[in-house]
mmCIF file of N, CA, C and O in Angstrom:
data_model
loop_
_atom_site.group_PDB
_atom_site.id
_atom_site.type_symbol
_atom_site.label_atom_id
_atom_site.label_comp_id
_atom_site.label_asym_id
_atom_site.label_seq_id
_atom_site.Cartn_x
_atom_site.Cartn_y
_atom_site.Cartn_z
ATOM 1 N N MET A 1 83.428 135.806 72.706
ATOM 2 C CA MET A 1 82.042 135.313 73.427
ATOM 3 C C MET A 1 81.841 135.397 74.523
ATOM 4 O O MET A 1 82.778 135.352 75.291
ATOM 5 N N ALA A 2 80.596 135.518 75.005
ATOM 6 C CA ALA A 2 80.222 135.657 76.074
ATOM 7 C C ALA A 2 79.627 134.284 76.621
ATOM 8 O O ALA A 2 79.538 133.355 76.086
ATOM 9 N N ASP A 3 79.702 134.602 77.951
ATOM 10 C CA ASP A 3 79.769 133.606 78.879
ATOM 11 C C ASP A 3 78.510 133.007 79.191
ATOM 12 O O ASP A 3 77.694 134.219 79.431
ATOM 13 N N PRO A 4 78.066 132.189 78.817
ATOM 14 C CA PRO A 4 76.318 131.654 78.766
ATOM 15 C C PRO A 4 76.116 131.626 80.054
ATOM 16 O O PRO A 4 74.808 131.498 80.302
ATOM 17 N N ALA A 5 76.580 131.307 81.203
ATOM 18 C CA ALA A 5 76.398 131.342 82.628
ATOM 19 C C ALA A 5 75.603 132.653 83.053
ATOM 20 O O ALA A 5 75.178 133.060 83.642
ATOM 21 N N ALA A 6 76.392 134.048 82.607
ATOM 22 C CA ALA A 6 75.831 135.232 82.521
ATOM 23 C C ALA A 6 74.556 135.286 82.232
ATOM 24 O O ALA A 6 73.996 136.381 83.121
ATOM 25 N N ASP A 7 74.184 134.637 81.110
ATOM 26 C CA ASP A 7 72.721 135.257 80.972
ATOM 27 C C ASP A 7 71.556 134.848 81.632
ATOM 28 O O ASP A 7 70.660 135.093 82.027
ATOM 29 N N GLY A 8 71.870 133.403 82.445
ATOM 30 C CA GLY A 8 71.208 132.888 83.549
ATOM 31 C C GLY A 8 71.089 133.253 84.559
ATOM 32 O O GLY A 8 71.715 134.199 84.765
ATOM 33 N N PRO A 9 70.235 133.148 85.766
ATOM 34 C CA PRO A 9 70.385 133.204 87.012
ATOM 35 C C PRO A 9 71.590 132.493 87.564
ATOM 36 O O PRO A 9 72.187 131.680 87.077
ATOM 37 N N PRO A 10 72.162 133.704 88.739
ATOM 38 C CA PRO A 10 73.575 133.126 89.332
ATOM 39 C C PRO A 10 73.247 131.432 89.719
ATOM 40 O O PRO A 10 72.349 131.460 90.558
ATOM 41 N N SER A 11 74.294 130.816 89.710
ATOM 42 C CA SER A 11 74.550 129.515 90.133
ATOM 43 C C SER A 11 75.509 129.660 91.194
ATOM 44 O O SER A 11 76.166 129.977 91.371
ATOM 45 N N ARG A 12 75.075 128.095 91.973
ATOM 46 C CA ARG A 12 76.176 127.769 93.058
ATOM 47 C C ARG A 12 77.639 128.013 92.218
ATOM 48 O O ARG A 12 77.922 127.539 91.483
ATOM 49 N N SER A 13 78.638 128.342 93.311
ATOM 50 C CA SER A 13 80.026 128.316 92.805
ATOM 51 C C SER A 13 80.305 127.012 92.614
ATOM 52 O O SER A 13 79.948 126.186 93.320
ATOM 53 N N GLN A 14 81.559 126.672 91.727
ATOM 54 C CA GLN A 14 81.959 125.335 91.843
ATOM 55 C C GLN A 14 83.050 125.459 92.820
ATOM 56 O O GLN A 14 83.454 126.136 93.498
ATOM 57 N N PRO A 15 83.191 123.868 93.190
ATOM 58 C CA PRO A 15 84.163 123.621 94.331
ATOM 59 C C PRO A 15 85.513 123.916 93.691
ATOM 60 O O PRO A 15 85.703 123.784 92.824
ATOM 61 N N GLY A 16 86.291 124.326 95.081
ATOM 62 C CA GLY A 16 87.521 124.604 94.454
ATOM 63 C C GLY A 16 88.969 123.635 94.699
ATOM 64 O O GLY A 16 88.247 122.654 95.099
ATOM 65 N N VAL A 17 89.970 124.021 94.539
ATOM 66 C CA VAL A 17 91.187 123.144 94.129
ATOM 67 C C VAL A 17 91.149 122.232 95.860
ATOM 68 O O VAL A 17 91.266 121.161 95.967
ATOM 69 N N ARG A 18 90.506 123.060 96.492
ATOM 70 C CA ARG A 18 91.064 122.571 98.327
ATOM 71 C C ARG A 18 90.147 121.875 98.630
ATOM 72 O O ARG A 18 90.599 120.376 99.301
ATOM 73 N N GLN A 19 88.914 122.049 98.085
ATOM 74 C CA GLN A 19 87.575 121.202 98.591
ATOM 75 C C GLN A 19 87.896 119.500 98.088
ATOM 76 O O GLN A 19 87.792 118.837 98.203
ATOM 77 N N VAL A 20 88.196 119.583 96.827
ATOM 78 C CA VAL A 20 88.578 118.753 95.664
ATOM 79 C C VAL A 20 89.598 117.575 96.461
ATOM 80 O O VAL A 20 89.272 116.593 96.803
ATOM 81 N N VAL A 21 90.967 118.527 96.981
ATOM 82 C CA VAL A 21 91.847 117.673 97.356
ATOM 83 C C VAL A 21 91.125 117.067 98.845
ATOM 84 O O VAL A 21 91.706 115.978 99.337
ATOM 85 N N LEU A 22 90.545 118.081 99.594
ATOM 86 C CA LEU A 22 90.021 117.334 100.762
ATOM 87 C C LEU A 22 89.444 116.104 101.032
ATOM 88 O O LEU A 22 89.117 115.166 101.668
ATOM 89 N N VAL A 23 88.476 116.611 99.795
ATOM 90 C CA VAL A 23 87.470 115.286 99.751
ATOM 91 C C VAL A 23 88.176 113.989 98.903
ATOM 92 O O VAL A 23 87.714 112.458 99.743
ATOM 93 N N ALA A 24 89.171 113.982 98.261
ATOM 94 C CA ALA A 24 89.899 112.702 98.019
ATOM 95 C C ALA A 24 90.756 112.624 99.006
ATOM 96 O O ALA A 24 90.502 111.750 99.166
ATOM 97 N N ALA A 25 91.356 112.975 99.723
ATOM 98 C CA ALA A 25 92.114 112.620 100.805
ATOM 99 C C ALA A 25 91.145 111.833 101.958
ATOM 100 O O ALA A 25 91.937 111.015 102.670
ATOM 101 N N ALA A 26 90.285 112.434 101.971
ATOM 102 C CA ALA A 26 89.086 111.908 103.023
ATOM 103 C C ALA A 26 88.758 110.175 102.504
ATOM 104 O O ALA A 26 88.693 109.392 103.317
ATOM 105 N N VAL A 27 88.466 110.159 101.225
ATOM 106 C CA VAL A 27 88.278 109.153 100.384
ATOM 107 C C VAL A 27 89.396 108.394 100.843
ATOM 108 O O VAL A 27 88.916 106.714 100.973
ATOM 109 N N VAL A 28 90.479 108.206 100.658
ATOM 110 C CA VAL A 28 91.715 107.335 100.754
ATOM 111 C C VAL A 28 91.848 107.308 102.339
ATOM 112 O O VAL A 28 92.068 105.910 102.275
ATOM 113 N N ALA A 29 91.767 108.350 102.811
ATOM 114 C CA ALA A 29 91.957 107.513 104.394
ATOM 115 C C ALA A 29 90.712 106.747 104.960
ATOM 116 O O ALA A 29 90.825 106.017 105.606
ATOM 117 N N LEU A 30 89.616 106.776 104.030
ATOM 118 C CA LEU A 30 88.376 105.733 104.391
ATOM 119 C C LEU A 30 88.851 104.575 103.755
ATOM 120 O O LEU A 30 88.339 103.428 104.713
ATOM 121 N N VAL A 31 89.225 104.614 102.880
ATOM 122 C CA VAL A 31 89.424 102.959 102.044
ATOM 123 C C VAL A 31 90.686 102.400 102.855
ATOM 124 O O VAL A 31 90.539 101.418 103.667
ATOM 125 N N LEU A 32 91.668 103.487 102.999
ATOM 126 C CA LEU A 32 92.367 102.613 104.155
ATOM 127 C C LEU A 32 92.282 102.350 105.492
ATOM 128 O O LEU A 32 93.039 101.187 105.995
ATOM 129 N N GLY A 33 91.708 103.264 105.907
ATOM 130 C CA GLY A 33 90.959 102.464 107.002
ATOM 131 C C GLY A 33 90.382 101.481 107.232
ATOM 132 O O GLY A 33 90.273 100.414 108.265
ATOM 133 N N ALA A 34 89.286 101.282 106.110
ATOM 134 C CA ALA A 34 88.485 99.886 105.828
ATOM 135 C C ALA A 34 89.699 98.684 105.674
ATOM 136 O O ALA A 34 89.146 97.697 105.981
ATOM 137 N N ALA A 35 90.570 98.825 105.050
ATOM 138 C CA ALA A 35 91.787 98.114 104.638
ATOM 139 C C ALA A 35 92.316 97.640 105.953
ATOM 140 O O ALA A 35 92.634 96.191 106.310
ATOM 141 N N VAL A 36 92.522 98.138 107.023
ATOM 142 C CA VAL A 36 93.015 98.285 108.138
ATOM 143 C C VAL A 36 91.960 97.198 108.855
ATOM 144 O O VAL A 36 92.379 96.397 109.652
ATOM 145 N N LEU A 37 90.894 97.581 108.922
ATOM 146 C CA LEU A 37 89.758 97.368 109.983
ATOM 147 C C LEU A 37 89.457 95.943 109.259
ATOM 148 O O LEU A 37 89.224 95.156 109.953
ATOM 149 N N THR A 38 89.698 95.783 107.841
ATOM 150 C CA THR A 38 89.453 94.376 107.398
ATOM 151 C C THR A 38 90.748 93.287 107.925
ATOM 152 O O THR A 38 90.219 92.159 108.057
ATOM 153 N N SER A 39 91.645 93.719 107.655
ATOM 154 C CA SER A 39 92.800 92.701 108.288
ATOM 155 C C SER A 39 92.792 92.398 109.737
ATOM 156 O O SER A 39 93.243 91.516 110.315
ATOM 157 N N LEU A 40 91.923 93.183 110.694
ATOM 158 C CA LEU A 40 92.047 92.767 112.099
ATOM 159 C C LEU A 40 90.858 92.173 112.194
ATOM 160 O O LEU A 40 90.809 91.385 113.605
ATOM 161 N N LEU A 41 90.005 91.874 111.261
ATOM 162 C CA LEU A 41 89.061 90.749 111.684
ATOM 163 C C LEU A 41 89.670 89.094 111.725
ATOM 164 O O LEU A 41 90.648 88.990 111.298
ATOM 165 N N PRO A 42 88.770 88.504 112.454
ATOM 166 C CA PRO A 42 89.335 86.848 112.608
ATOM 167 C C PRO A 42 89.044 86.706 111.308
ATOM 168 O O PRO A 42 88.016 86.634 110.189
ATOM 169 N N ALA A 43 89.667 85.357 110.971
ATOM 170 C CA ALA A 43 89.795 84.769 109.336
ATOM 171 C C ALA A 43 88.385 84.667 108.981
ATOM 172 O O ALA A 43 87.766 84.275 107.994
ATOM 173 N N THR A 44 87.341 84.156 109.942
ATOM 174 C CA THR A 44 86.246 83.791 109.889
ATOM 175 C C THR A 44 85.408 84.901 109.326
ATOM 176 O O THR A 44 84.743 84.715 107.908
ATOM 177 N N ILE A 45 85.317 86.069 109.787
ATOM 178 C CA ILE A 45 84.631 87.126 109.028
ATOM 179 C C ILE A 45 85.335 87.722 107.965
ATOM 180 O O ILE A 45 84.535 87.795 107.222
ATOM 181 N N GLN A 46 86.701 87.615 107.898
ATOM 182 C CA GLN A 46 87.557 87.942 106.468
ATOM 183 C C GLN A 46 86.960 87.359 105.390
ATOM 184 O O GLN A 46 86.487 87.655 104.466
ATOM 185 N N GLU A 47 86.779 85.849 105.688
ATOM 186 C CA GLU A 47 86.272 85.411 104.353
ATOM 187 C C GLU A 47 84.749 85.313 104.135
ATOM 188 O O GLU A 47 84.741 85.687 103.012
ATOM 189 N N ILE A 48 84.064 86.173 105.016
ATOM 190 C CA ILE A 48 82.654 86.277 104.832
ATOM 191 C C ILE A 48 82.871 87.342 104.070
ATOM 192 O O ILE A 48 81.993 87.770 102.867
ATOM 193 N N VAL A 49 83.564 88.507 104.584
ATOM 194 C CA VAL A 49 83.774 89.742 103.671
ATOM 195 C C VAL A 49 84.123 89.699 102.384
ATOM 196 O O VAL A 49 83.984 90.564 101.189
ATOM 197 N N PHE A 50 84.995 88.708 102.206
ATOM 198 C CA PHE A 50 85.762 88.645 100.550
ATOM 199 C C PHE A 50 85.092 87.733 99.767
ATOM 200 O O PHE A 50 84.888 88.051 98.779
ATOM 201 N N GLN A 51 84.186 87.023 100.407
ATOM 202 C CA GLN A 51 83.820 86.275 99.239
ATOM 203 C C GLN A 51 81.917 86.239 99.232
ATOM 204 O O GLN A 51 81.252 85.641 98.532
ATOM 205 N N THR A 52 81.511 87.445 99.930
ATOM 206 C CA THR A 52 80.514 87.830 99.715
ATOM 207 C C THR A 52 80.139 89.409 99.193
ATOM 208 O O THR A 52 81.322 89.969 99.008
ATOM 209 N N PRO A 53 79.334 90.008 98.424
ATOM 210 C CA PRO A 53 79.631 91.176 97.703
ATOM 211 C C PRO A 53 79.198 92.293 98.479
ATOM 212 O O PRO A 53 78.269 93.076 98.457
ATOM 213 N N VAL A 54 79.832 92.307 99.960
ATOM 214 C CA VAL A 54 79.444 93.364 100.488
ATOM 215 C C VAL A 54 80.055 94.867 100.393
ATOM 216 O O VAL A 54 79.005 95.584 100.207
ATOM 217 N N ALA A 55 81.196 94.680 99.425
ATOM 218 C CA ALA A 55 81.497 95.796 98.989
ATOM 219 C C ALA A 55 80.704 96.467 98.237
ATOM 220 O O ALA A 55 80.087 98.078 98.118
ATOM 221 N N ILE A 56 80.119 95.670 97.281
ATOM 222 C CA ILE A 56 78.748 95.880 96.432
ATOM 223 C C ILE A 56 77.742 96.694 97.339
ATOM 224 O O ILE A 56 77.003 97.677 96.534
ATOM 225 N N GLY A 57 77.435 95.640 97.930
ATOM 226 C CA GLY A 57 76.124 96.313 98.857
ATOM 227 C C GLY A 57 76.246 97.791 99.585
ATOM 228 O O GLY A 57 75.803 98.984 99.362
ATOM 229 N N VAL A 58 77.589 97.914 99.859
ATOM 230 C CA VAL A 58 77.982 99.378 100.810
ATOM 231 C C VAL A 58 78.127 100.478 99.100
ATOM 232 O O VAL A 58 77.672 101.771 99.683
ATOM 233 N N LEU A 59 78.766 100.219 98.339
ATOM 234 C CA LEU A 59 78.474 101.095 97.421
ATOM 235 C C LEU A 59 77.195 101.426 96.994
ATOM 236 O O LEU A 59 77.032 102.684 96.654
ATOM 237 N N VAL A 60 75.996 100.703 96.408
ATOM 238 C CA VAL A 60 75.138 100.639 95.976
ATOM 239 C C VAL A 60 74.508 101.553 96.848
ATOM 240 O O VAL A 60 73.664 102.560 96.716
ATOM 241 N N ILE A 61 74.334 101.093 98.425
ATOM 242 C CA ILE A 61 73.261 101.882 99.435
ATOM 243 C C ILE A 61 73.985 103.649 99.640
ATOM 244 O O ILE A 61 73.284 104.315 99.839
ATOM 245 N N GLY A 62 75.497 103.552 99.328
ATOM 246 C CA GLY A 62 76.079 104.611 99.340
ATOM 247 C C GLY A 62 75.734 105.630 98.335
ATOM 248 O O GLY A 62 75.356 106.893 98.583
ATOM 249 N N THR A 63 75.529 104.704 97.298
ATOM 250 C CA THR A 63 75.473 105.759 96.053
ATOM 251 C C THR A 63 73.927 106.120 95.986
ATOM 252 O O THR A 63 73.610 107.454 95.795
ATOM 253 N N ALA A 64 73.214 105.491 96.630
ATOM 254 C CA ALA A 64 71.849 105.942 96.461
ATOM 255 C C ALA A 64 71.305 106.976 97.643
ATOM 256 O O ALA A 64 70.814 107.901 97.766
ATOM 257 N N TRP A 65 72.055 106.961 98.723
ATOM 258 C CA TRP A 65 72.081 108.164 99.967
ATOM 259 C C TRP A 65 72.412 109.519 99.447
ATOM 260 O O TRP A 65 71.861 110.129 99.509
ATOM 261 N N ILE A 66 73.710 109.636 98.792
ATOM 262 C CA ILE A 66 73.925 110.406 98.109
ATOM 263 C C ILE A 66 73.100 111.127 96.935
ATOM 264 O O ILE A 66 72.948 112.246 96.948
ATOM 265 N N LEU A 67 72.700 110.238 95.982
ATOM 266 C CA LEU A 67 71.685 110.961 95.354
ATOM 267 C C LEU A 67 70.481 110.907 95.814
ATOM 268 O O LEU A 67 70.055 112.419 95.303
ATOM 269 N N TRP A 68 70.198 110.852 96.943
ATOM 270 C CA TRP A 68 68.868 111.461 97.732
ATOM 271 C C TRP A 68 69.104 112.180 98.173
ATOM 272 O O TRP A 68 67.998 113.278 98.147
ATOM 273 N N ARG A 69 70.521 112.879 98.756
ATOM 274 C CA ARG A 69 70.760 113.983 99.334
ATOM 275 C C ARG A 69 70.781 114.938 98.387
ATOM 276 O O ARG A 69 70.372 116.192 98.746
ATOM 277 N N ILE A 70 70.951 114.986 97.328
ATOM 278 C CA ILE A 70 71.508 115.874 96.399
ATOM 279 C C ILE A 70 69.734 115.964 95.627
ATOM 280 O O ILE A 70 70.064 117.278 95.373
ATOM 281 N N SER A 71 69.490 115.198 95.461
ATOM 282 C CA SER A 71 67.809 115.566 94.906
ATOM 283 C C SER A 71 66.837 116.122 95.583
ATOM 284 O O SER A 71 66.124 117.049 95.465
ATOM 285 N N ARG A 72 67.238 116.145 97.353
ATOM 286 C CA ARG A 72 66.416 116.764 98.286
ATOM 287 C C ARG A 72 67.019 118.341 98.425
ATOM 288 O O ARG A 72 66.095 119.137 99.243
ATOM 289 N N ARG A 73 68.204 118.336 98.400
ATOM 290 C CA ARG A 73 68.972 119.849 98.750
ATOM 291 C C ARG A 73 68.291 120.902 97.866
ATOM 292 O O ARG A 73 68.292 121.992 97.968
ATOM 293 N N GLY A 74 67.824 121.059 96.432
ATOM 294 C CA GLY A 74 67.733 121.925 95.613
ATOM 295 C C GLY A 74 66.042 122.494 95.812
ATOM 296 O O GLY A 74 65.854 123.147 94.888
ATOM 297 N N ARG A 75 65.293 121.626 96.875
ATOM 298 C CA ARG A 75 63.759 122.259 96.482
ATOM 299 C C ARG A 75 63.847 123.433 97.600
ATOM 300 O O ARG A 75 64.280 123.404 98.724
ATOM 301 N N PRO A 76 62.930 124.480 97.136
ATOM 302 C CA PRO A 76 62.610 125.465 97.943
ATOM 303 C C PRO A 76 61.769 125.336 98.852
ATOM 304 O O PRO A 76 60.702 124.253 99.189
ATOM 305 N N ALA A 77 62.023 126.213 100.107
ATOM 306 C CA ALA A 77 60.678 125.859 100.971
ATOM 307 C C ALA A 77 59.572 126.144 100.583
ATOM 308 O O ALA A 77 59.121 127.006 100.106
ATOM 309 N N PRO A 78 58.471 125.514 101.475
ATOM 310 C CA PRO A 78 57.415 125.660 101.218
ATOM 311 C C PRO A 78 56.932 127.150 101.798
ATOM 312 O O PRO A 78 57.308 126.960 103.079
ATOM 313 N N ASP A 79 55.806 127.609 101.374
ATOM 314 C CA ASP A 79 55.487 128.841 101.929
ATOM 315 C C ASP A 79 54.401 128.967 102.691
ATOM 316 O O ASP A 79 53.636 127.468 102.624
ATOM 317 N N SER A 80 54.563 129.377 103.941
ATOM 318 C CA SER A 80 53.814 129.390 105.044
ATOM 319 C C SER A 80 52.225 129.948 104.542
ATOM 320 O O SER A 80 51.953 131.097 104.645
#
């Protein structure tokens, strides 16, 4: 059976195992760092962080930013 990707224009290469492991390690380090920083906050600020949807807001804003970056990357440069 022929490779369907070989029929069309060349596409960007898929990320390798190394890139995936690096991104996963960075995400784990970021989450652990956030947990440590949160534990160092004064009790009143910890209550605000834990009782309000701060994490949801960060996730929504982060997801929107990533999707915006992805949508802007594939556009060709305008002709002069």
